[in-house]
Amino acid sequence: MTDTHTGPFIAAIDQGTTSSRCIVFDKDGRIVAVDQKEHAQIFPKPGWVEHDASEIWRNVQEVVAGAMVKAGIGREDILAIGITNQRETTMLWDKHTGKPVHNAIVWQDTRTDMLCKQLGGDVGQDRWRRETGLPLAAYFAGPKIAWLLDNVEGLRARAEAGDLLFGTMDSWVIWNLTGGVNGGVHVTDVTNASRTLLMNLEDLSWNEDIAAEMGVPLQVLPEIRSSSEVYGTVTGGSLGSLLAGVPVASALGDQQAALFGQTCFSVGEAKSTYGTGTFMLMNTGEKLIHSESGLLTTVGYRIGEQDPVYALEGSIAVTGSLVQWMRDQMGLISTAAEIETLALTVEDNGGAYFVPAFSGLFAPYWRSDARGVIAGLTRYVTKAHIARAVLEATAWQTREITDAMTKDSGVELSALKVDGGMTSNNLLMQFLADVLDAPVVRPMVAETTCLGAAYAAGIAVGFWDSVEDLRANWRRAAEWTPDMDPAVRDREYKHWLKAVERTMGWQDE
Amino acid sequence: MAKNIQSLERAAAMLRLLAGGERRLGLSDIASALGLAKATAHGILRTLQHEGFVEQDPDSGRYQLGAELLRLGTTYLDVHELRARALVWTDDLARSGGEAVYLGVLHLQGVLVVHHVFRPDDSRQVLEVGAMQPLHSTALGKVLSAFDPVAHAELVDAKREPFTARTVTDLDAIERDLDLIRAQGYATDAEETWEGVAALAAPIFDRHRMSVGAVGITGAVERVCRDGEPRPELIAALRDTARSVSRDLGAKPF
């Protein structure tokens, strides 16, 4: 760090898909110290992905201690600790021993595909969409619990006897932080609960009918709490001496945490995180909007006793990973950043469009029979044109999600707040502003996920008074303004949509 | 034409001998193929090995082409890679310094701005990525000219336009300034390009200690300077940033 930070501070734990991190923030929302540790990805069968939850808990303790050492601070400097986590990853543990009874089933794991089809029955994947805001898909936690209870010897009996606890990673970390077998609190927050297919969006309580249909005993489920309140304090364990008495004061799923960290507190404000895939969330306020366009309805956040804030979510499966594919599979570039260099050697896409429907089309189409295409090829097209088409694909997919959100919510996007690795790509960010016909804004702190968890924890303990305090911390690092002839934009969008059509019906099902 | 340097000619002949396929040759093979005494051949090979152009197999003792030679033709730093690596550090500099931050690289006869972080206030600002700045008067340009010989040659050839009353255009005076910049490790532009605007810049190095770009901080002269001198805390923050980016690019601290 380039200058001194004065305490007190908030620590945020980000229990992510590939690693666990802890970041210490000061009152201005600036990073004081970071520590990070990766954990093993376990692939027992094709399509199956697991994590060892014991390893994850060990890593969480290490990175919290590590970040405090790097920041040179002790527990008296930490006002609260917040948590954000990979969403939907599901685990069960024995409440008497504190030991996981099986590896955690990761959100990407597809083993519950068939189970979801069965649960959908004649109605199909939208069977519980009205209640939960979600389609019946393998990502979500509820069916993963059912799978564990039905496929691991003895678990159902232990669950029904009240010996097992279910949690997503927020619950597991909070339970351990607050004492584990010695009085740990078994809670989850509304955002994580909204990804289980088991929670009523309307009143934020477990839906007993769905749980019964799915075969999930209610006694395994944690208590649903707000995203920003003191759940308990750190006690005992290896962090006990280091952080004893520090309040554990927030939990948010990672994408919702980014929405919070980007300070999207008003209706119509949206953020888009550009990583290997892309997740876009729009704040729809206290209004619960049921999407007609294939978007998910989810809880954005809930601060203490205040009304919950809902959000619409659209995800794009392939964005940054398409650039990686160009690097690793095609060998057209040697680093991800070089895609911009190559793309800048030509003026436009040369008529080529790349729709990376590698595993089907997601929102707003939901066509699993689609596969990727490069359309519009002629002798004229070079690898540089393809590089352009690769970057443009990310922008057009964002445009499609944005259009769906506008249609569902009736709110026009005034500006898009962006974060994630691809925001360093200047050409992409400009093109994004051009096709959205709205400014694209990058904030000064790239770590919006951790920042969101820190903000929610800080609000719970009065470190920050209100969301207005947090808005004051938000700093614009860059802004790209639209600069494209509307006629060109319309023509290009038409071509893109034509290319999307070409992807459908490729796979015989 | 002057007489060629014999040992360089011999080194070139050795590299040619080792080139092509996976060729490994022992010392005596190399010496006899080139008609050299073993001791002479060994001296040259040792020098090439030290530079990484030749490697010696530890088991057989035979020589082969080194990895460094293969890298030689392909190691230029992509400017977009530079931006991606610098992003976090330049954000932090803008935040702590309270001013706009730029990354520049040499392009044609000037500085190409490849990254720009806004001043962290809520004022309207326009992204200046892609803009060009002159070499002789801006802090970014002076740093590049001081640390990159190619930039220096461009500076000498370029037309040096006076932008303000403070712009230095005399080559001797500029050279004295560049000596100072090399010694102190940063450059200053106090209203030499734009009235009322001051800037500081420091060099970014890659793992070969080659200057690959410059990072600069720019703002109103009243904020950047105090009593006519750049504020020491800004200089410290700027140089920390330059070191952090260089370290991420593989440069070792010395």
GROMACS .gro file of C-alpha atoms in nm, chain A residues 115-467:
model
  353
  115LEU     CA    1  -3.382  -3.543  -1.056
  116CYS     CA    2  -3.481  -3.191  -1.166
  117LYS     CA    3  -3.656  -3.333  -1.476
  118GLN     CA    4  -3.848  -3.578  -1.256
  119LEU     CA    5  -3.943  -3.306  -1.009
  120GLY     CA    6  -4.069  -3.091  -1.296
  121GLY     CA    7  -4.306  -3.365  -1.402
  122ASP     CA    8  -4.570  -3.256  -1.651
  123VAL     CA    9  -4.526  -2.887  -1.570
  124GLY     CA   10  -4.157  -2.885  -1.654
  125GLN     CA   11  -3.877  -2.668  -1.523
  126ASP     CA   12  -4.101  -2.375  -1.430
  127ARG     CA   13  -4.299  -2.579  -1.176
  128TRP     CA   14  -4.189  -2.368  -0.878
  129ARG     CA   15  -4.086  -2.052  -1.059
  130ARG     CA   16  -4.377  -1.847  -0.920
  131GLU     CA   17  -4.286  -1.931  -0.559
  132THR     CA   18  -3.906  -1.932  -0.583
  133GLY     CA   19  -3.822  -1.721  -0.891
  134LEU     CA   20  -3.606  -2.006  -1.025
  135PRO     CA   21  -3.637  -2.274  -1.293
  136LEU     CA   22  -3.575  -2.632  -1.184
  137ALA     CA   23  -3.209  -2.655  -1.281
  138ALA     CA   24  -2.916  -2.856  -1.150
  139TYR     CA   25  -2.738  -2.547  -1.010
  140PHE     CA   26  -2.971  -2.490  -0.722
  141ALA     CA   27  -2.925  -2.631  -0.373
  142GLY     CA   28  -3.255  -2.805  -0.286
  143PRO     CA   29  -3.227  -3.101  -0.527
  144LYS     CA   30  -2.860  -3.140  -0.428
  145ILE     CA   31  -2.969  -3.196  -0.065
  146ALA     CA   32  -3.220  -3.455  -0.182
  147TRP     CA   33  -2.952  -3.629  -0.387
  148LEU     CA   34  -2.719  -3.654  -0.087
  149LEU     CA   35  -2.993  -3.791   0.141
  150ASP     CA   36  -3.098  -4.051  -0.115
  151ASN     CA   37  -2.759  -4.159  -0.241
  152VAL     CA   38  -2.529  -4.160   0.061
  153GLU     CA   39  -2.586  -4.455   0.293
  154GLY     CA   40  -2.762  -4.367   0.617
  155LEU     CA   41  -2.793  -3.993   0.564
  156ARG     CA   42  -3.171  -3.979   0.536
  157ALA     CA   43  -3.219  -4.154   0.870
  158ARG     CA   44  -2.965  -3.924   1.038
  159ALA     CA   45  -3.132  -3.620   0.884
  160GLU     CA   46  -3.475  -3.725   1.004
  161ALA     CA   47  -3.335  -3.792   1.351
  162GLY     CA   48  -3.220  -3.428   1.354
  163ASP     CA   49  -2.847  -3.503   1.355
  164LEU     CA   50  -2.758  -3.331   1.026
  165LEU     CA   51  -2.741  -2.967   0.926
  166PHE     CA   52  -2.758  -2.836   0.570
  167GLY     CA   53  -2.578  -2.526   0.458
  168THR     CA   54  -2.445  -2.335   0.165
  169MET     CA   55  -2.092  -2.208   0.233
  170ASP     CA   56  -2.215  -1.901   0.425
  171SER     CA   57  -2.392  -2.126   0.679
  172TRP     CA   58  -2.090  -2.355   0.716
  173VAL     CA   59  -1.848  -2.065   0.775
  174ILE     CA   60  -2.082  -1.881   1.014
  175TRP     CA   61  -2.159  -2.197   1.214
  176ASN     CA   62  -1.787  -2.265   1.256
  177LEU     CA   63  -1.695  -1.903   1.332
  178THR     CA   64  -1.961  -1.880   1.603
  179GLY     CA   65  -1.846  -2.189   1.789
  180GLY     CA   66  -1.931  -2.496   1.578
  181VAL     CA   67  -2.031  -2.786   1.803
  182ASN     CA   68  -2.012  -2.546   2.098
  183GLY     CA   69  -2.319  -2.338   2.020
  184GLY     CA   70  -2.251  -2.237   1.660
  185VAL     CA   71  -2.549  -2.059   1.504
  186HIS     CA   72  -2.714  -2.233   1.210
  187VAL     CA   73  -2.830  -1.954   0.980
  188THR     CA   74  -2.828  -1.846   0.618
  189ASP     CA   75  -2.915  -1.514   0.460
  190VAL     CA   76  -3.203  -1.433   0.226
  191THR     CA   77  -2.982  -1.413  -0.084
  192ASN     CA   78  -2.831  -1.758  -0.032
  193ALA     CA   79  -3.168  -1.903   0.068
  194SER     CA   80  -3.315  -1.761  -0.253
  195ARG     CA   81  -3.089  -2.000  -0.451
  196THR     CA   82  -3.219  -2.322  -0.294
  197LEU     CA   83  -3.551  -2.358  -0.481
  198LEU     CA   84  -3.694  -2.396  -0.129
  199MET     CA   85  -3.766  -2.037  -0.023
  200ASN     CA   86  -4.079  -1.833  -0.089
  201LEU     CA   87  -3.965  -1.505  -0.243
  202GLU     CA   88  -4.282  -1.342  -0.118
  203ASP     CA   89  -4.241  -1.391   0.260
  204LEU     CA   90  -3.880  -1.516   0.273
  205SER     CA   91  -3.966  -1.839   0.454
  206TRP     CA   92  -3.904  -2.204   0.369
  207ASN     CA   93  -4.177  -2.351   0.152
  208GLU     CA   94  -4.282  -2.666   0.335
  209ASP     CA   95  -4.471  -2.810   0.038
  210ILE     CA   96  -4.177  -2.788  -0.197
  211ALA     CA   97  -3.943  -2.926   0.071
  212ALA     CA   98  -4.180  -3.221   0.119
  213GLU     CA   99  -4.206  -3.284  -0.258
  214MET     CA  100  -3.831  -3.270  -0.289
  215GLY     CA  101  -3.776  -3.489   0.013
  216VAL     CA  102  -3.586  -3.238   0.223
  217PRO     CA  103  -3.666  -3.263   0.598
  218LEU     CA  104  -3.726  -2.916   0.743
  219GLN     CA  105  -3.504  -2.985   1.045
  220VAL     CA  106  -3.186  -2.977   0.832
  221LEU     CA  107  -3.256  -2.625   0.706
  222PRO     CA  108  -3.094  -2.319   0.866
  223GLU     CA  109  -3.284  -2.019   0.995
  224ILE     CA  110  -3.326  -1.753   0.725
  225ARG     CA  111  -3.191  -1.416   0.839
  226SER     CA  112  -3.125  -1.081   0.672
  227SER     CA  113  -2.799  -1.012   0.483
  228SER     CA  114  -2.684  -0.749   0.730
  229GLU     CA  115  -2.720  -0.819   1.102
  230VAL     CA  116  -2.510  -0.966   1.382
  231TYR     CA  117  -2.558  -1.344   1.366
  232GLY     CA  118  -2.318  -1.411   1.650
  233THR     CA  119  -1.959  -1.348   1.758
  234VAL     CA  120  -1.637  -1.531   1.690
  235THR     CA  121  -1.560  -1.778   1.971
  236GLY     CA  122  -1.313  -2.056   2.032
  237GLY     CA  123  -1.128  -2.248   1.764
  238SER     CA  124  -0.808  -2.129   1.607
  239LEU     CA  125  -0.964  -1.791   1.526
  240GLY     CA  126  -1.101  -1.767   1.881
  241SER     CA  127  -0.785  -1.623   2.029
  242LEU     CA  128  -0.727  -1.401   1.728
  243LEU     CA  129  -1.078  -1.261   1.683
  244ALA     CA  130  -1.276  -1.357   1.996
  245GLY     CA  131  -1.586  -1.144   2.036
  246VAL     CA  132  -1.580  -0.991   1.688
  247PRO     CA  133  -1.935  -0.982   1.545
  248VAL     CA  134  -2.012  -1.194   1.238
  249ALA     CA  135  -2.241  -0.946   1.072
  250SER     CA  136  -2.316  -1.016   0.706
  251ALA     CA  137  -2.374  -1.287   0.449
  252LEU     CA  138  -2.444  -1.242   0.078
  253GLY     CA  139  -2.414  -1.467  -0.224
  254ASP     CA  140  -2.122  -1.350  -0.439
  255GLN     CA  141  -2.322  -1.184  -0.717
  256GLN     CA  142  -2.553  -1.010  -0.471
  257ALA     CA  143  -2.246  -0.895  -0.277
  258ALA     CA  144  -2.109  -0.740  -0.596
  259LEU     CA  145  -2.443  -0.559  -0.647
  260PHE     CA  146  -2.407  -0.424  -0.292
  261GLY     CA  147  -2.037  -0.338  -0.338
  262GLN     CA  148  -2.119  -0.151  -0.658
  263THR     CA  149  -2.370   0.048  -0.447
  264CYS     CA  150  -2.663  -0.036  -0.678
  265PHE     CA  151  -2.914   0.072  -0.412
  266SER     CA  152  -3.174   0.237  -0.640
  267VAL     CA  153  -3.434   0.076  -0.861
  268GLY     CA  154  -3.295   0.029  -1.213
  269GLU     CA  155  -2.929   0.032  -1.110
  270ALA     CA  156  -2.744  -0.268  -1.248
  271LYS     CA  157  -2.402  -0.428  -1.232
  272SER     CA  158  -2.237  -0.679  -1.459
  273THR     CA  159  -1.938  -0.887  -1.353
  274TYR     CA  160  -1.718  -1.002  -1.643
  275GLY     CA  161  -1.525  -1.316  -1.554
  276THR     CA  162  -1.510  -1.651  -1.734
  277GLY     CA  163  -1.888  -1.610  -1.746
  278THR     CA  164  -2.089  -1.299  -1.678
  279PHE     CA  165  -2.354  -1.226  -1.417
  280MET     CA  166  -2.576  -0.923  -1.446
  281LEU     CA  167  -2.812  -0.816  -1.168
  282MET     CA  168  -3.058  -0.529  -1.169
  283ASN     CA  169  -3.210  -0.382  -0.853
  284THR     CA  170  -3.592  -0.390  -0.885
  285GLY     CA  171  -3.653  -0.250  -0.536
  286GLU     CA  172  -3.928  -0.385  -0.313
  287LYS     CA  173  -4.109  -0.510  -0.621
  288LEU     CA  174  -4.094  -0.879  -0.693
  289ILE     CA  175  -4.089  -0.909  -1.073
  290HIS     CA  176  -4.168  -1.242  -1.233
  291SER     CA  177  -3.970  -1.256  -1.554
  292GLU     CA  178  -4.143  -1.322  -1.883
  293SER     CA  179  -3.805  -1.334  -2.057
  294GLY     CA  180  -3.623  -1.620  -1.891
  295LEU     CA  181  -3.441  -1.416  -1.626
  296LEU     CA  182  -3.417  -1.530  -1.266
  297THR     CA  183  -3.590  -1.349  -0.982
  298THR     CA  184  -3.378  -1.337  -0.671
  299VAL     CA  185  -3.332  -1.145  -0.348
  300GLY     CA  186  -3.077  -0.866  -0.396
  301TYR     CA  187  -3.020  -0.805  -0.025
  302ARG     CA  188  -3.201  -0.730   0.297
  303ILE     CA  189  -3.060  -0.496   0.559
  304GLY     CA  190  -3.174  -0.596   0.909
  305GLU     CA  191  -3.546  -0.540   0.960
  306GLN     CA  192  -3.586  -0.331   0.644
  307ASP     CA  193  -3.791  -0.454   0.349
  308PRO     CA  194  -3.607  -0.693   0.119
  309VAL     CA  195  -3.474  -0.559  -0.210
  310TYR     CA  196  -3.530  -0.787  -0.509
  311ALA     CA  197  -3.328  -0.822  -0.825
  312LEU     CA  198  -3.351  -0.969  -1.172
  313GLU     CA  199  -3.055  -1.181  -1.274
  314GLY     CA  200  -2.928  -1.282  -1.614
  315SER     CA  201  -2.619  -1.489  -1.666
  316ILE     CA  202  -2.404  -1.548  -1.971
  317ALA     CA  203  -2.221  -1.881  -1.967
  318VAL     CA  204  -1.933  -1.795  -2.200
  319THR     CA  205  -1.757  -1.455  -2.203
  320GLY     CA  206  -1.401  -1.451  -2.065
  321SER     CA  207  -1.382  -1.823  -2.130
  322LEU     CA  208  -1.426  -1.753  -2.504
  323VAL     CA  209  -1.107  -1.544  -2.494
  324GLN     CA  210  -0.936  -1.829  -2.308
  325TRP     CA  211  -1.062  -2.067  -2.577
  326MET     CA  212  -0.905  -1.844  -2.844
  327ARG     CA  213  -0.579  -1.862  -2.649
  328ASP     CA  214  -0.571  -2.228  -2.539
  329GLN     CA  215  -0.767  -2.418  -2.803
  330MET     CA  216  -0.714  -2.201  -3.111
  331GLY     CA  217  -0.369  -2.064  -3.023
  332LEU     CA  218  -0.446  -1.734  -3.196
  333ILE     CA  219  -0.317  -1.530  -2.902
  334SER     CA  220  -0.064  -1.602  -2.627
  335THR     CA  221  -0.223  -1.403  -2.345
  336ALA     CA  222  -0.584  -1.300  -2.286
  337ALA     CA  223  -0.492  -0.932  -2.313
  338GLU     CA  224  -0.360  -0.986  -2.666
  339ILE     CA  225  -0.715  -1.034  -2.796
  340GLU     CA  226  -0.744  -0.654  -2.789
  341THR     CA  227  -0.418  -0.605  -2.976
  342LEU     CA  228  -0.527  -0.849  -3.247
  343ALA     CA  229  -0.878  -0.702  -3.268
  344LEU     CA  230  -0.740  -0.350  -3.302
  345THR     CA  231  -0.551  -0.440  -3.620
  346VAL     CA  232  -0.884  -0.420  -3.808
  347GLU     CA  233  -1.162  -0.160  -3.820
  348ASP     CA  234  -1.459  -0.391  -3.774
  349ASN     CA  235  -1.567  -0.756  -3.763
  350GLY     CA  236  -1.543  -0.797  -4.141
  351GLY     CA  237  -1.896  -0.942  -4.141
  352ALA     CA  238  -1.819  -1.224  -3.896
  353TYR     CA  239  -2.028  -1.302  -3.585
  354PHE     CA  240  -1.935  -1.551  -3.316
  355VAL     CA  241  -2.211  -1.697  -3.097
  356PRO     CA  242  -2.039  -1.906  -2.829
  357ALA     CA  243  -2.335  -2.131  -2.744
  358PHE     CA  244  -2.084  -2.398  -2.636
  359SER     CA  245  -2.329  -2.563  -2.398
  360GLY     CA  246  -2.654  -2.423  -2.535
  361LEU     CA  247  -2.808  -2.077  -2.514
  362PHE     CA  248  -2.892  -1.937  -2.173
  363ALA     CA  249  -3.102  -1.629  -2.086
  364PRO     CA  250  -3.315  -1.517  -2.254
  365TYR     CA  251  -3.345  -1.821  -2.487
  366TRP     CA  252  -3.281  -2.131  -2.273
  367ARG     CA  253  -3.214  -2.360  -2.567
  368SER     CA  254  -3.002  -2.658  -2.471
  369ASP     CA  255  -3.005  -2.781  -2.833
  370ALA     CA  256  -2.799  -2.482  -2.950
  371ARG     CA  257  -2.425  -2.503  -3.024
  372GLY     CA  258  -2.166  -2.240  -3.112
  373VAL     CA  259  -2.136  -2.089  -3.459
  374ILE     CA  260  -1.917  -1.844  -3.643
  375ALA     CA  261  -2.145  -1.691  -3.905
  376GLY     CA  262  -2.086  -1.461  -4.201
  377LEU     CA  263  -1.752  -1.607  -4.309
  378THR     CA  264  -1.600  -1.501  -4.641
  379ARG     CA  265  -1.250  -1.515  -4.790
  380TYR     CA  266  -1.205  -1.160  -4.658
  381VAL     CA  267  -1.226  -1.259  -4.289
  382THR     CA  268  -0.896  -1.280  -4.096
  383LYS     CA  269  -0.814  -1.395  -3.746
  384ALA     CA  270  -0.827  -1.030  -3.641
  385HIS     CA  271  -1.191  -1.009  -3.751
  386ILE     CA  272  -1.263  -1.322  -3.548
  387ALA     CA  273  -1.093  -1.158  -3.248
  388ARG     CA  274  -1.332  -0.864  -3.288
  389ALA     CA  275  -1.628  -1.099  -3.317
  390VAL     CA  276  -1.515  -1.268  -2.993
  391LEU     CA  277  -1.522  -0.939  -2.802
  392GLU     CA  278  -1.844  -0.826  -2.966
  393ALA     CA  279  -2.013  -1.152  -2.860
  394THR     CA  280  -1.975  -1.051  -2.494
  395ALA     CA  281  -2.128  -0.710  -2.562
  396TRP     CA  282  -2.423  -0.841  -2.766
  397GLN     CA  283  -2.503  -1.105  -2.505
  398THR     CA  284  -2.509  -0.828  -2.242
  399ARG     CA  285  -2.741  -0.630  -2.468
  400GLU     CA  286  -2.982  -0.923  -2.490
  401ILE     CA  287  -2.994  -0.957  -2.110
  402THR     CA  288  -3.040  -0.581  -2.075
  403ASP     CA  289  -3.329  -0.583  -2.322
  404ALA     CA  290  -3.494  -0.864  -2.127
  405MET     CA  291  -3.453  -0.671  -1.802
  406THR     CA  292  -3.603  -0.358  -1.953
  407LYS     CA  293  -3.895  -0.561  -2.087
  408ASP     CA  294  -3.962  -0.730  -1.752
  409SER     CA  295  -3.912  -0.429  -1.527
  410GLY     CA  296  -4.018  -0.142  -1.749
  411VAL     CA  297  -3.705   0.042  -1.632
  412GLU     CA  298  -3.454   0.166  -1.890
  413LEU     CA  299  -3.092   0.110  -1.798
  414SER     CA  300  -2.937   0.450  -1.727
  415ALA     CA  301  -2.582   0.325  -1.684
  416LEU     CA  302  -2.412  -0.011  -1.638
  417LYS     CA  303  -2.161  -0.059  -1.357
  418VAL     CA  304  -1.901  -0.317  -1.452
  419ASP     CA  305  -1.634  -0.515  -1.270
  420GLY     CA  306  -1.425  -0.827  -1.323
  421GLY     CA  307  -1.114  -0.909  -1.524
  422MET     CA  308  -1.247  -0.817  -1.868
  423THR     CA  309  -1.297  -0.453  -1.765
  424SER     CA  310  -0.928  -0.397  -1.845
  425ASN     CA  311  -1.024  -0.451  -2.211
  426ASN     CA  312  -1.078  -0.101  -2.338
  427LEU     CA  313  -1.208  -0.199  -2.681
  428LEU     CA  314  -1.470  -0.427  -2.526
  429MET     CA  315  -1.586  -0.164  -2.275
  430GLN     CA  316  -1.625   0.096  -2.550
  431PHE     CA  317  -1.814  -0.148  -2.771
  432LEU     CA  318  -2.036  -0.239  -2.477
  433ALA     CA  319  -2.130   0.128  -2.426
  434ASP     CA  320  -2.191   0.155  -2.801
  435VAL     CA  321  -2.430  -0.140  -2.827
  436LEU     CA  322  -2.613  -0.067  -2.500
  437ASP     CA  323  -2.642   0.300  -2.595
  438ALA     CA  324  -2.571   0.375  -2.227
  439PRO     CA  325  -2.260   0.477  -2.034
  440VAL     CA  326  -2.046   0.194  -1.895
  441VAL     CA  327  -1.879   0.278  -1.567
  442ARG     CA  328  -1.590   0.107  -1.387
  443PRO     CA  329  -1.549   0.173  -1.013
  444MET     CA  330  -1.212   0.230  -0.851
  445VAL     CA  331  -1.222  -0.079  -0.630
  446ALA     CA  332  -1.212  -0.392  -0.841
  447GLU     CA  333  -1.293  -0.622  -0.547
  448THR     CA  334  -1.662  -0.538  -0.537
  449THR     CA  335  -1.767  -0.880  -0.408
  450CYS     CA  336  -1.564  -0.858  -0.087
  451LEU     CA  337  -1.644  -0.491  -0.057
  452GLY     CA  338  -2.017  -0.570  -0.063
  453ALA     CA  339  -1.980  -0.818   0.224
  454ALA     CA  340  -1.770  -0.563   0.419
  455TYR     CA  341  -2.029  -0.291   0.357
  456ALA     CA  342  -2.319  -0.508   0.476
  457ALA     CA  343  -2.124  -0.608   0.790
  458GLY     CA  344  -2.022  -0.247   0.856
  459ILE     CA  345  -2.381  -0.125   0.831
  460ALA     CA  346  -2.493  -0.393   1.079
  461VAL     CA  347  -2.251  -0.266   1.346
  462GLY     CA  348  -2.296   0.105   1.272
  463PHE     CA  349  -1.950   0.157   1.115
  464TRP     CA  350  -2.139   0.311   0.825
  465ASP     CA  351  -2.473   0.474   0.903
  466SER     CA  352  -2.661   0.412   0.582
  467VAL     CA  353  -2.629   0.317   0.220
   0.00000   0.00000   0.00000
